[in-house]
PDB file of C-alpha atoms in Angstrom:
ATOM      1  CA  UNK A   1      42.128  57.834   4.177  1.00 51.00           C
ATOM      2  CA  UNK A   2      38.873  55.794   4.466  1.00 69.00           C
ATOM      3  CA  UNK A   3      35.972  58.180   5.048  1.00 76.00           C
ATOM      4  CA  UNK A   4      34.641  56.175   7.984  1.00 84.00           C
ATOM      5  CA  UNK A   5      37.839  57.208   9.924  1.00 90.00           C
ATOM      6  CA  UNK A   6      37.908  60.853   8.755  1.00 86.00           C
ATOM      7  CA  UNK A   7      36.119  62.297  11.820  1.00 89.00           C
ATOM      8  CA  UNK A   8      38.572  60.670  14.213  1.00 92.00           C
ATOM      9  CA  UNK A   9      41.056  63.154  15.561  1.00 91.00           C
ATOM     10  CA  UNK A  10      44.595  62.711  13.991  1.00 90.00           C
ATOM     11  CA  UNK A  11      43.298  60.047  11.531  1.00 92.00           C
ATOM     12  CA  UNK A  12      45.040  62.043   8.885  1.00 91.00           C
ATOM     13  CA  UNK A  13      48.344  61.016  10.381  1.00 93.00           C
ATOM     14  CA  UNK A  14      47.658  57.244  10.015  1.00 94.00           C
ATOM     15  CA  UNK A  15      49.694  55.781   7.161  1.00 92.00           C
ATOM     16  CA  UNK A  16      48.900  52.058   7.844  1.00 93.00           C
ATOM     17  CA  UNK A  17      45.463  50.724   8.683  1.00 93.00           C
ATOM     18  CA  UNK A  18      45.073  46.988   8.563  1.00 93.00           C
ATOM     19  CA  UNK A  19      41.966  44.945   9.568  1.00 92.00           C
ATOM     20  CA  UNK A  20      42.445  42.542  12.514  1.00 91.00           C
ATOM     21  CA  UNK A  21      40.283  39.368  12.208  1.00 84.00           C
ATOM     22  CA  UNK A  22      41.167  37.516  15.429  1.00 76.00           C
ATOM     23  CA  UNK A  23      38.807  37.069  18.302  1.00 67.00           C
ATOM     24  CA  UNK A  24      35.016  36.619  18.809  1.00 65.00           C
ATOM     25  CA  UNK A  25      33.985  40.196  19.229  1.00 71.00           C
ATOM     26  CA  UNK A  26      31.463  41.776  16.798  1.00 80.00           C
ATOM     27  CA  UNK A  27      33.634  44.908  16.873  1.00 87.00           C
ATOM     28  CA  UNK A  28      35.588  45.862  13.728  1.00 92.00           C
ATOM     29  CA  UNK A  29      39.247  46.010  14.651  1.00 93.00           C
ATOM     30  CA  UNK A  30      42.193  47.711  13.027  1.00 95.00           C
ATOM     31  CA  UNK A  31      45.976  47.792  13.574  1.00 95.00           C
ATOM     32  CA  UNK A  32      47.131  51.426  12.951  1.00 96.00           C
ATOM     33  CA  UNK A  33      50.579  52.859  12.522  1.00 96.00           C
ATOM     34  CA  UNK A  34      50.895  56.654  12.565  1.00 94.00           C
ATOM     35  CA  UNK A  35      53.490  58.711  10.753  1.00 94.00           C
ATOM     36  CA  UNK A  36      55.313  59.401  14.047  1.00 94.00           C
ATOM     37  CA  UNK A  37      55.730  55.549  14.536  1.00 94.00           C
ATOM     38  CA  UNK A  38      53.006  55.082  17.250  1.00 94.00           C
ATOM     39  CA  UNK A  39      51.075  51.769  17.016  1.00 96.00           C
ATOM     40  CA  UNK A  40      47.358  51.876  17.865  1.00 96.00           C
ATOM     41  CA  UNK A  41      44.277  49.610  18.089  1.00 95.00           C
ATOM     42  CA  UNK A  42      41.082  50.988  16.748  1.00 96.00           C
ATOM     43  CA  UNK A  43      37.778  49.218  17.685  1.00 95.00           C
ATOM     44  CA  UNK A  44      34.545  50.301  15.915  1.00 95.00           C
ATOM     45  CA  UNK A  45      31.027  49.315  16.619  1.00 95.00           C
ATOM     46  CA  UNK A  46      27.528  50.303  15.536  1.00 95.00           C
ATOM     47  CA  UNK A  47      26.237  53.482  17.160  1.00 96.00           C
ATOM     48  CA  UNK A  48      23.486  51.411  18.922  1.00 96.00           C
ATOM     49  CA  UNK A  49      26.381  50.073  21.107  1.00 95.00           C
ATOM     50  CA  UNK A  50      27.317  53.551  22.258  1.00 97.00           C
ATOM     51  CA  UNK A  51      26.338  53.236  25.899  1.00 95.00           C
ATOM     52  CA  UNK A  52      28.008  49.832  26.260  1.00 93.00           C
ATOM     53  CA  UNK A  53      31.176  51.003  24.520  1.00 95.00           C
ATOM     54  CA  UNK A  54      31.291  54.236  26.679  1.00 96.00           C
ATOM     55  CA  UNK A  55      30.989  52.130  29.813  1.00 92.00           C
ATOM     56  CA  UNK A  56      33.638  49.781  28.599  1.00 92.00           C
ATOM     57  CA  UNK A  57      36.093  52.551  27.693  1.00 95.00           C
ATOM     58  CA  UNK A  58      35.585  54.365  31.076  1.00 94.00           C
ATOM     59  CA  UNK A  59      36.031  51.124  32.904  1.00 91.00           C
ATOM     60  CA  UNK A  60      39.354  50.373  31.231  1.00 92.00           C
ATOM     61  CA  UNK A  61      40.574  53.908  32.055  1.00 95.00           C
ATOM     62  CA  UNK A  62      40.267  52.961  35.763  1.00 94.00           C
ATOM     63  CA  UNK A  63      43.368  50.695  35.227  1.00 95.00           C
ATOM     64  CA  UNK A  64      45.536  53.701  34.191  1.00 90.00           C
ATOM     65  CA  UNK A  65      47.707  53.708  37.302  1.00 92.00           C
ATOM     66  CA  UNK A  66      48.396  50.073  37.464  1.00 96.00           C
ATOM     67  CA  UNK A  67      51.729  48.730  36.168  1.00 95.00           C
ATOM     68  CA  UNK A  68      50.193  46.265  33.690  1.00 97.00           C
ATOM     69  CA  UNK A  69      51.367  45.695  30.047  1.00 96.00           C
ATOM     70  CA  UNK A  70      48.108  46.198  28.275  1.00 96.00           C
ATOM     71  CA  UNK A  71      46.166  48.125  25.634  1.00 92.00           C
ATOM     72  CA  UNK A  72      45.778  51.601  27.096  1.00 93.00           C
ATOM     73  CA  UNK A  73      42.722  53.790  26.364  1.00 95.00           C
ATOM     74  CA  UNK A  74      43.470  56.909  24.200  1.00 95.00           C
ATOM     75  CA  UNK A  75      40.282  58.263  22.688  1.00 96.00           C
ATOM     76  CA  UNK A  76      36.492  57.545  22.365  1.00 97.00           C
ATOM     77  CA  UNK A  77      33.824  59.116  20.199  1.00 96.00           C
ATOM     78  CA  UNK A  78      31.435  58.945  17.358  1.00 96.00           C
ATOM     79  CA  UNK A  79      32.456  58.733  13.656  1.00 94.00           C
ATOM     80  CA  UNK A  80      31.254  57.606  10.263  1.00 92.00           C
ATOM     81  CA  UNK A  81      28.593  60.291  10.031  1.00 92.00           C
ATOM     82  CA  UNK A  82      27.135  59.246  13.337  1.00 93.00           C
ATOM     83  CA  UNK A  83      26.678  55.617  12.356  1.00 94.00           C
ATOM     84  CA  UNK A  84      29.689  54.267  14.400  1.00 95.00           C
ATOM     85  CA  UNK A  85      31.278  54.543  17.781  1.00 96.00           C
ATOM     86  CA  UNK A  86      35.077  54.166  18.063  1.00 96.00           C
ATOM     87  CA  UNK A  87      37.500  53.376  20.839  1.00 96.00           C
ATOM     88  CA  UNK A  88      41.161  53.955  20.327  1.00 96.00           C
ATOM     89  CA  UNK A  89      43.946  52.119  22.432  1.00 95.00           C
ATOM     90  CA  UNK A  90      47.614  51.704  22.387  1.00 95.00           C
ATOM     91  CA  UNK A  91      48.799  48.579  20.573  1.00 95.00           C
ATOM     92  CA  UNK A  92      50.757  45.915  22.475  1.00 94.00           C
ATOM     93  CA  UNK A  93      53.212  44.165  20.168  1.00 93.00           C
ATOM     94  CA  UNK A  94      53.807  40.554  20.708  1.00 95.00           C
ATOM     95  CA  UNK A  95      53.001  36.973  19.605  1.00 96.00           C
ATOM     96  CA  UNK A  96      49.943  35.139  20.734  1.00 95.00           C
ATOM     97  CA  UNK A  97      50.705  33.603  24.198  1.00 97.00           C
ATOM     98  CA  UNK A  98      49.013  30.371  23.273  1.00 96.00           C
ATOM     99  CA  UNK A  99      51.622  29.815  20.579  1.00 96.00           C
ATOM    100  CA  UNK A 100      54.609  31.043  22.588  1.00 98.00           C
ATOM    101  CA  UNK A 101      54.118  29.619  26.035  1.00 98.00           C
ATOM    102  CA  UNK A 102      54.055  25.853  25.282  1.00 98.00           C
ATOM    103  CA  UNK A 103      57.558  26.220  23.710  1.00 97.00           C
ATOM    104  CA  UNK A 104      59.123  27.842  26.740  1.00 97.00           C
ATOM    105  CA  UNK A 105      60.899  26.075  29.656  1.00 97.00           C
ATOM    106  CA  UNK A 106      58.734  25.024  32.642  1.00 96.00           C
ATOM    107  CA  UNK A 107      60.377  27.701  34.717  1.00 96.00           C
ATOM    108  CA  UNK A 108      59.297  30.435  32.167  1.00 97.00           C
ATOM    109  CA  UNK A 109      55.772  29.001  31.819  1.00 97.00           C
ATOM    110  CA  UNK A 110      55.437  29.339  35.523  1.00 97.00           C
ATOM    111  CA  UNK A 111      56.952  32.755  35.681  1.00 97.00           C
ATOM    112  CA  UNK A 112      54.427  34.057  33.109  1.00 98.00           C
ATOM    113  CA  UNK A 113      51.553  32.322  34.912  1.00 98.00           C
ATOM    114  CA  UNK A 114      52.563  34.159  38.134  1.00 97.00           C
ATOM    115  CA  UNK A 115      52.625  37.389  36.196  1.00 98.00           C
ATOM    116  CA  UNK A 116      49.117  36.726  34.812  1.00 98.00           C
ATOM    117  CA  UNK A 117      47.867  36.226  38.359  1.00 98.00           C
ATOM    118  CA  UNK A 118      49.576  39.372  39.665  1.00 98.00           C
ATOM    119  CA  UNK A 119      48.076  41.433  36.820  1.00 98.00           C
ATOM    120  CA  UNK A 120      44.586  40.058  37.593  1.00 98.00           C
ATOM    121  CA  UNK A 121      45.010  40.737  41.190  1.00 98.00           C
ATOM    122  CA  UNK A 122      45.801  44.461  40.431  1.00 97.00           C
ATOM    123  CA  UNK A 123      42.715  44.830  38.177  1.00 97.00           C
ATOM    124  CA  UNK A 124      40.575  43.456  41.022  1.00 98.00           C
ATOM    125  CA  UNK A 125      41.574  46.170  43.312  1.00 97.00           C
ATOM    126  CA  UNK A 126      39.066  48.415  41.431  1.00 96.00           C
ATOM    127  CA  UNK A 127      35.632  48.185  43.281  1.00 95.00           C
ATOM    128  CA  UNK A 128      32.485  47.499  41.439  1.00 94.00           C
ATOM    129  CA  UNK A 129      29.995  50.209  40.563  1.00 87.00           C
ATOM    130  CA  UNK A 130      27.462  51.058  43.254  1.00 88.00           C
ATOM    131  CA  UNK A 131      24.387  49.768  41.604  1.00 87.00           C
ATOM    132  CA  UNK A 132      25.362  46.159  41.236  1.00 91.00           C
ATOM    133  CA  UNK A 133      22.734  43.425  42.011  1.00 94.00           C
ATOM    134  CA  UNK A 134      23.764  41.089  44.872  1.00 96.00           C
ATOM    135  CA  UNK A 135      26.093  38.512  43.347  1.00 98.00           C
ATOM    136  CA  UNK A 136      24.158  35.411  44.420  1.00 98.00           C
ATOM    137  CA  UNK A 137      20.904  36.746  42.877  1.00 97.00           C
ATOM    138  CA  UNK A 138      22.724  37.601  39.652  1.00 97.00           C
ATOM    139  CA  UNK A 139      24.784  34.438  39.218  1.00 98.00           C
ATOM    140  CA  UNK A 140      22.110  31.957  40.246  1.00 98.00           C
ATOM    141  CA  UNK A 141      20.075  33.631  37.467  1.00 97.00           C
ATOM    142  CA  UNK A 142      22.865  32.784  35.057  1.00 97.00           C
ATOM    143  CA  UNK A 143      23.170  29.227  36.304  1.00 97.00           C
ATOM    144  CA  UNK A 144      19.393  28.729  35.847  1.00 97.00           C
ATOM    145  CA  UNK A 145      19.664  30.032  32.266  1.00 96.00           C
ATOM    146  CA  UNK A 146      22.768  27.699  31.608  1.00 96.00           C
ATOM    147  CA  UNK A 147      20.955  24.641  32.773  1.00 96.00           C
ATOM    148  CA  UNK A 148      17.773  25.423  30.840  1.00 96.00           C
ATOM    149  CA  UNK A 149      19.599  26.156  27.644  1.00 94.00           C
ATOM    150  CA  UNK A 150      21.836  23.094  28.031  1.00 94.00           C
ATOM    151  CA  UNK A 151      18.758  20.760  28.421  1.00 94.00           C
ATOM    152  CA  UNK A 152      17.051  22.389  25.483  1.00 93.00           C
ATOM    153  CA  UNK A 153      19.914  22.445  23.074  1.00 92.00           C
ATOM    154  CA  UNK A 154      19.731  18.763  22.070  1.00 89.00           C
ATOM    155  CA  UNK A 155      23.503  18.097  22.451  1.00 91.00           C
ATOM    156  CA  UNK A 156      24.521  15.506  25.112  1.00 88.00           C
ATOM    157  CA  UNK A 157      27.476  16.347  27.165  1.00 90.00           C
ATOM    158  CA  UNK A 158      28.959  13.256  28.807  1.00 89.00           C
ATOM    159  CA  UNK A 159      28.914  13.712  32.587  1.00 92.00           C
ATOM    160  CA  UNK A 160      26.391  16.603  32.466  1.00 94.00           C
ATOM    161  CA  UNK A 161      24.331  15.065  35.219  1.00 95.00           C
ATOM    162  CA  UNK A 162      27.420  15.121  37.500  1.00 95.00           C
ATOM    163  CA  UNK A 163      28.203  18.681  36.580  1.00 96.00           C
ATOM    164  CA  UNK A 164      24.604  19.826  37.296  1.00 97.00           C
ATOM    165  CA  UNK A 165      24.551  17.863  40.650  1.00 97.00           C
ATOM    166  CA  UNK A 166      27.769  19.593  41.655  1.00 97.00           C
ATOM    167  CA  UNK A 167      26.412  23.011  40.745  1.00 97.00           C
ATOM    168  CA  UNK A 168      23.196  22.495  42.706  1.00 98.00           C
ATOM    169  CA  UNK A 169      25.107  21.352  45.783  1.00 97.00           C
ATOM    170  CA  UNK A 170      27.427  24.397  45.787  1.00 98.00           C
ATOM    171  CA  UNK A 171      25.135  27.342  44.853  1.00 98.00           C
ATOM    172  CA  UNK A 172      25.352  28.469  48.545  1.00 98.00           C
ATOM    173  CA  UNK A 173      28.921  29.509  47.948  1.00 98.00           C
ATOM    174  CA  UNK A 174      27.682  32.456  46.014  1.00 98.00           C
ATOM    175  CA  UNK A 175      26.176  34.188  49.067  1.00 97.00           C
ATOM    176  CA  UNK A 176      27.796  37.453  50.192  1.00 95.00           C
ATOM    177  CA  UNK A 177      30.516  37.490  47.595  1.00 97.00           C
ATOM    178  CA  UNK A 178      32.234  40.922  47.136  1.00 96.00           C
ATOM    179  CA  UNK A 179      32.465  42.340  43.672  1.00 98.00           C
ATOM    180  CA  UNK A 180      35.156  44.185  41.637  1.00 97.00           C
ATOM    181  CA  UNK A 181      36.142  45.203  38.067  1.00 96.00           C
ATOM    182  CA  UNK A 182      36.561  42.089  35.866  1.00 97.00           C
ATOM    183  CA  UNK A 183      38.521  41.749  32.606  1.00 97.00           C
ATOM    184  CA  UNK A 184      35.649  39.569  31.526  1.00 95.00           C
ATOM    185  CA  UNK A 185      37.471  37.024  29.359  1.00 95.00           C
ATOM    186  CA  UNK A 186      40.779  36.487  31.156  1.00 97.00           C
ATOM    187  CA  UNK A 187      42.687  33.581  29.646  1.00 97.00           C
ATOM    188  CA  UNK A 188      45.657  32.746  27.487  1.00 97.00           C
ATOM    189  CA  UNK A 189      43.884  33.619  24.311  1.00 94.00           C
ATOM    190  CA  UNK A 190      43.721  37.232  25.282  1.00 94.00           C
ATOM    191  CA  UNK A 191      47.408  37.438  26.236  1.00 97.00           C
ATOM    192  CA  UNK A 192      50.472  38.128  24.292  1.00 96.00           C
ATOM    193  CA  UNK A 193      54.272  37.578  24.878  1.00 98.00           C
ATOM    194  CA  UNK A 194      56.620  40.409  23.809  1.00 97.00           C
ATOM    195  CA  UNK A 195      59.999  39.904  22.173  1.00 96.00           C
ATOM    196  CA  UNK A 196      61.674  40.503  25.513  1.00 96.00           C
ATOM    197  CA  UNK A 197      59.517  37.691  27.143  1.00 96.00           C
ATOM    198  CA  UNK A 198      56.992  39.817  28.982  1.00 97.00           C
ATOM    199  CA  UNK A 199      53.352  39.114  29.296  1.00 98.00           C
ATOM    200  CA  UNK A 200      50.744  41.572  27.851  1.00 97.00           C
ATOM    201  CA  UNK A 201      46.973  41.592  28.320  1.00 96.00           C
ATOM    202  CA  UNK A 202      44.632  42.489  25.417  1.00 92.00           C
ATOM    203  CA  UNK A 203      40.843  42.449  24.539  1.00 89.00           C
ATOM    204  CA  UNK A 204      39.042  44.136  27.401  1.00 91.00           C
ATOM    205  CA  UNK A 205      35.864  44.418  25.396  1.00 87.00           C
ATOM    206  CA  UNK A 206      34.028  42.063  27.873  1.00 90.00           C
ATOM    207  CA  UNK A 207      34.986  43.922  30.938  1.00 93.00           C
ATOM    208  CA  UNK A 208      32.348  43.919  33.694  1.00 93.00           C
ATOM    209  CA  UNK A 209      31.907  43.942  37.437  1.00 95.00           C
ATOM    210  CA  UNK A 210      31.301  40.872  39.537  1.00 97.00           C
ATOM    211  CA  UNK A 211      32.904  38.296  41.929  1.00 98.00           C
ATOM    212  CA  UNK A 212      36.671  38.628  41.200  1.00 98.00           C
ATOM    213  CA  UNK A 213      37.158  34.853  41.482  1.00 98.00           C
ATOM    214  CA  UNK A 214      34.602  34.263  38.681  1.00 98.00           C
ATOM    215  CA  UNK A 215      37.525  35.388  36.412  1.00 98.00           C
ATOM    216  CA  UNK A 216      39.060  31.944  36.847  1.00 98.00           C
ATOM    217  CA  UNK A 217      36.149  30.290  35.031  1.00 97.00           C
ATOM    218  CA  UNK A 218      38.128  30.340  31.768  1.00 95.00           C
ATOM    219  CA  UNK A 219      41.476  29.204  33.297  1.00 97.00           C
ATOM    220  CA  UNK A 220      40.509  25.857  31.561  1.00 96.00           C
ATOM    221  CA  UNK A 221      42.134  27.310  28.382  1.00 95.00           C
ATOM    222  CA  UNK A 222      45.215  28.113  30.308  1.00 97.00           C
ATOM    223  CA  UNK A 223      45.338  24.649  31.952  1.00 97.00           C
ATOM    224  CA  UNK A 224      44.659  22.919  28.545  1.00 96.00           C
ATOM    225  CA  UNK A 225      47.766  24.515  27.307  1.00 97.00           C
ATOM    226  CA  UNK A 226      50.011  24.270  30.446  1.00 97.00           C
ATOM    227  CA  UNK A 227      49.036  23.160  33.960  1.00 97.00           C
ATOM    228  CA  UNK A 228      52.202  24.886  35.123  1.00 97.00           C
ATOM    229  CA  UNK A 229      51.168  28.193  33.710  1.00 98.00           C
ATOM    230  CA  UNK A 230      47.584  27.837  35.156  1.00 98.00           C
ATOM    231  CA  UNK A 231      49.125  26.956  38.626  1.00 98.00           C
ATOM    232  CA  UNK A 232      51.276  30.008  38.416  1.00 98.00           C
ATOM    233  CA  UNK A 233      48.325  32.179  37.677  1.00 98.00           C
ATOM    234  CA  UNK A 234      46.516  30.950  40.831  1.00 98.00           C
ATOM    235  CA  UNK A 235      49.707  31.184  43.028  1.00 97.00           C
ATOM    236  CA  UNK A 236      50.647  34.615  41.683  1.00 97.00           C
ATOM    237  CA  UNK A 237      47.172  36.085  42.281  1.00 98.00           C
ATOM    238  CA  UNK A 238      47.165  34.939  45.900  1.00 98.00           C
ATOM    239  CA  UNK A 239      50.881  35.370  46.542  1.00 96.00           C
ATOM    240  CA  UNK A 240      51.119  31.654  47.314  1.00 95.00           C
ATOM    241  CA  UNK A 241      48.551  31.786  50.040  1.00 96.00           C
ATOM    242  CA  UNK A 242      45.466  30.274  48.293  1.00 97.00           C
ATOM    243  CA  UNK A 243      42.256  29.794  50.380  1.00 98.00           C
ATOM    244  CA  UNK A 244      40.374  26.615  50.271  1.00 97.00           C
ATOM    245  CA  UNK A 245      37.210  28.551  49.446  1.00 98.00           C
ATOM    246  CA  UNK A 246      38.786  29.760  46.154  1.00 98.00           C
ATOM    247  CA  UNK A 247      39.062  26.276  44.798  1.00 98.00           C
ATOM    248  CA  UNK A 248      35.386  25.471  45.822  1.00 98.00           C
ATOM    249  CA  UNK A 249      34.138  28.593  43.912  1.00 98.00           C
ATOM    250  CA  UNK A 250      36.482  28.145  40.945  1.00 98.00           C
ATOM    251  CA  UNK A 251      35.289  24.605  40.410  1.00 98.00           C
ATOM    252  CA  UNK A 252      31.620  25.909  40.699  1.00 98.00           C
ATOM    253  CA  UNK A 253      32.350  28.666  38.067  1.00 98.00           C
ATOM    254  CA  UNK A 254      34.135  26.149  35.826  1.00 97.00           C
ATOM    255  CA  UNK A 255      31.266  23.683  36.129  1.00 96.00           C
ATOM    256  CA  UNK A 256      28.800  26.341  35.135  1.00 96.00           C
ATOM    257  CA  UNK A 257      30.924  27.455  32.200  1.00 93.00           C
ATOM    258  CA  UNK A 258      31.037  23.965  30.744  1.00 92.00           C
ATOM    259  CA  UNK A 259      27.221  23.897  30.377  1.00 91.00           C
ATOM    260  CA  UNK A 260      27.066  27.346  29.041  1.00 92.00           C
ATOM    261  CA  UNK A 261      29.773  26.992  26.369  1.00 91.00           C
ATOM    262  CA  UNK A 262      27.994  23.916  24.717  1.00 89.00           C
ATOM    263  CA  UNK A 263      24.887  26.009  24.000  1.00 90.00           C
ATOM    264  CA  UNK A 264      27.115  29.150  23.130  1.00 91.00           C
ATOM    265  CA  UNK A 265      29.005  27.131  20.483  1.00 91.00           C
ATOM    266  CA  UNK A 266      26.043  25.981  18.408  1.00 92.00           C
ATOM    267  CA  UNK A 267      25.763  29.027  16.089  1.00 90.00           C
ATOM    268  CA  UNK A 268      29.536  28.718  15.256  1.00 89.00           C
ATOM    269  CA  UNK A 269      29.175  25.208  13.838  1.00 91.00           C
ATOM    270  CA  UNK A 270      29.923  21.640  14.727  1.00 92.00           C
ATOM    271  CA  UNK A 271      33.690  22.182  14.966  1.00 93.00           C
ATOM    272  CA  UNK A 272      33.234  24.709  17.605  1.00 91.00           C
ATOM    273  CA  UNK A 273      30.734  22.405  19.487  1.00 92.00           C
ATOM    274  CA  UNK A 274      33.190  19.532  19.318  1.00 93.00           C
ATOM    275  CA  UNK A 275      35.994  21.699  20.823  1.00 92.00           C
ATOM    276  CA  UNK A 276      33.703  22.645  23.713  1.00 91.00           C
ATOM    277  CA  UNK A 277      32.644  18.997  24.294  1.00 93.00           C
ATOM    278  CA  UNK A 278      36.280  17.914  24.352  1.00 92.00           C
ATOM    279  CA  UNK A 279      37.208  20.699  26.822  1.00 92.00           C
ATOM    280  CA  UNK A 280      34.309  19.687  29.045  1.00 92.00           C
ATOM    281  CA  UNK A 281      35.587  16.127  28.882  1.00 94.00           C
ATOM    282  CA  UNK A 282      39.018  17.418  30.045  1.00 95.00           C
ATOM    283  CA  UNK A 283      37.325  19.275  32.972  1.00 96.00           C
ATOM    284  CA  UNK A 284      35.542  16.217  34.128  1.00 96.00           C
ATOM    285  CA  UNK A 285      38.953  14.303  34.181  1.00 97.00           C
ATOM    286  CA  UNK A 286      40.675  17.168  36.035  1.00 98.00           C
ATOM    287  CA  UNK A 287      37.939  17.145  38.773  1.00 98.00           C
ATOM    288  CA  UNK A 288      37.500  13.352  38.820  1.00 97.00           C
ATOM    289  CA  UNK A 289      33.958  13.907  37.610  1.00 95.00           C
ATOM    290  CA  UNK A 290      33.507  16.588  40.325  1.00 96.00           C
ATOM    291  CA  UNK A 291      34.287  14.235  43.123  1.00 96.00           C
ATOM    292  CA  UNK A 292      36.992  16.731  44.130  1.00 97.00           C
ATOM    293  CA  UNK A 293      37.233  20.504  43.857  1.00 98.00           C
ATOM    294  CA  UNK A 294      40.946  20.907  43.324  1.00 98.00           C
ATOM    295  CA  UNK A 295      41.904  20.124  39.723  1.00 98.00           C
ATOM    296  CA  UNK A 296      44.606  17.448  39.156  1.00 97.00           C
ATOM    297  CA  UNK A 297      46.904  19.824  37.264  1.00 98.00           C
ATOM    298  CA  UNK A 298      47.218  22.278  40.122  1.00 98.00           C
ATOM    299  CA  UNK A 299      50.818  22.547  41.639  1.00 96.00           C
ATOM    300  CA  UNK A 300      50.700  24.216  45.062  1.00 94.00           C
ATOM    301  CA  UNK A 301      54.422  24.549  45.439  1.00 82.00           C
ATOM    302  CA  UNK A 302      56.064  24.612  42.110  1.00 81.00           C
ATOM    303  CA  UNK A 303      59.854  24.017  42.113  1.00 72.00           C
ATOM    304  CA  UNK A 304      62.030  23.312  39.207  1.00 63.00           C
TER     305      UNK A 304
END
């Protein structure tokens, strides 16, 4: 047994420990299989991250009573002679949803989209912590930073002026928004499909509190894969009664995200920048260069 794990309770019962390299997190991740057959996910971070990781772990425990197929928290603590903090979760076995879903029938794509929306709706039943800043104050600060960073980054995003104009005209929508638990990175890249065809949710390491509808800012990755799945996600979340205000806010969050991702991608290299520019181009097409606030892939009443 690797010494860095030795202080973790029951680590002596682990007979398979394999590094997991997927995802953008700085955490070190490991797939673990114990002697009794249990499969686990171990996340490790530097001890300097202790407070963040403790808050993250405690936040995910609030989902315990919901019927959601997800990585469940098991244990949290310090190991590696005080140098590391660890979080232990159940492992959800399945294939990456982004690989599986496009090959399914339209009916199945929609069913899994609805399930993704229903799961998210359950998560959002958990209220935000008491000390949250007013949402408009917090998110307007983010928007200001996104616009400043974009203008300074030296990369030209076609249609950026239209995106910025749209954002400026719709900031008022942020006033008086309620806040809840957020997964923090809710899109098809953090979902799996089991052998029996069920949807599972993974990677809660960016969980936070904020406007629940902000969670749709990354639905662009779902829609890029399948507009049917993305439509199911919206309709499932609202039980087929989607308010007009939702689309106005979703388009504002998506517009803001397009600016932020260009700057974000720079340290990861030109290939990642190109992916983000391409996605921003798709978004401009979906929204007719933000002349409309309902994306063209959205299906209000999906029928086979």
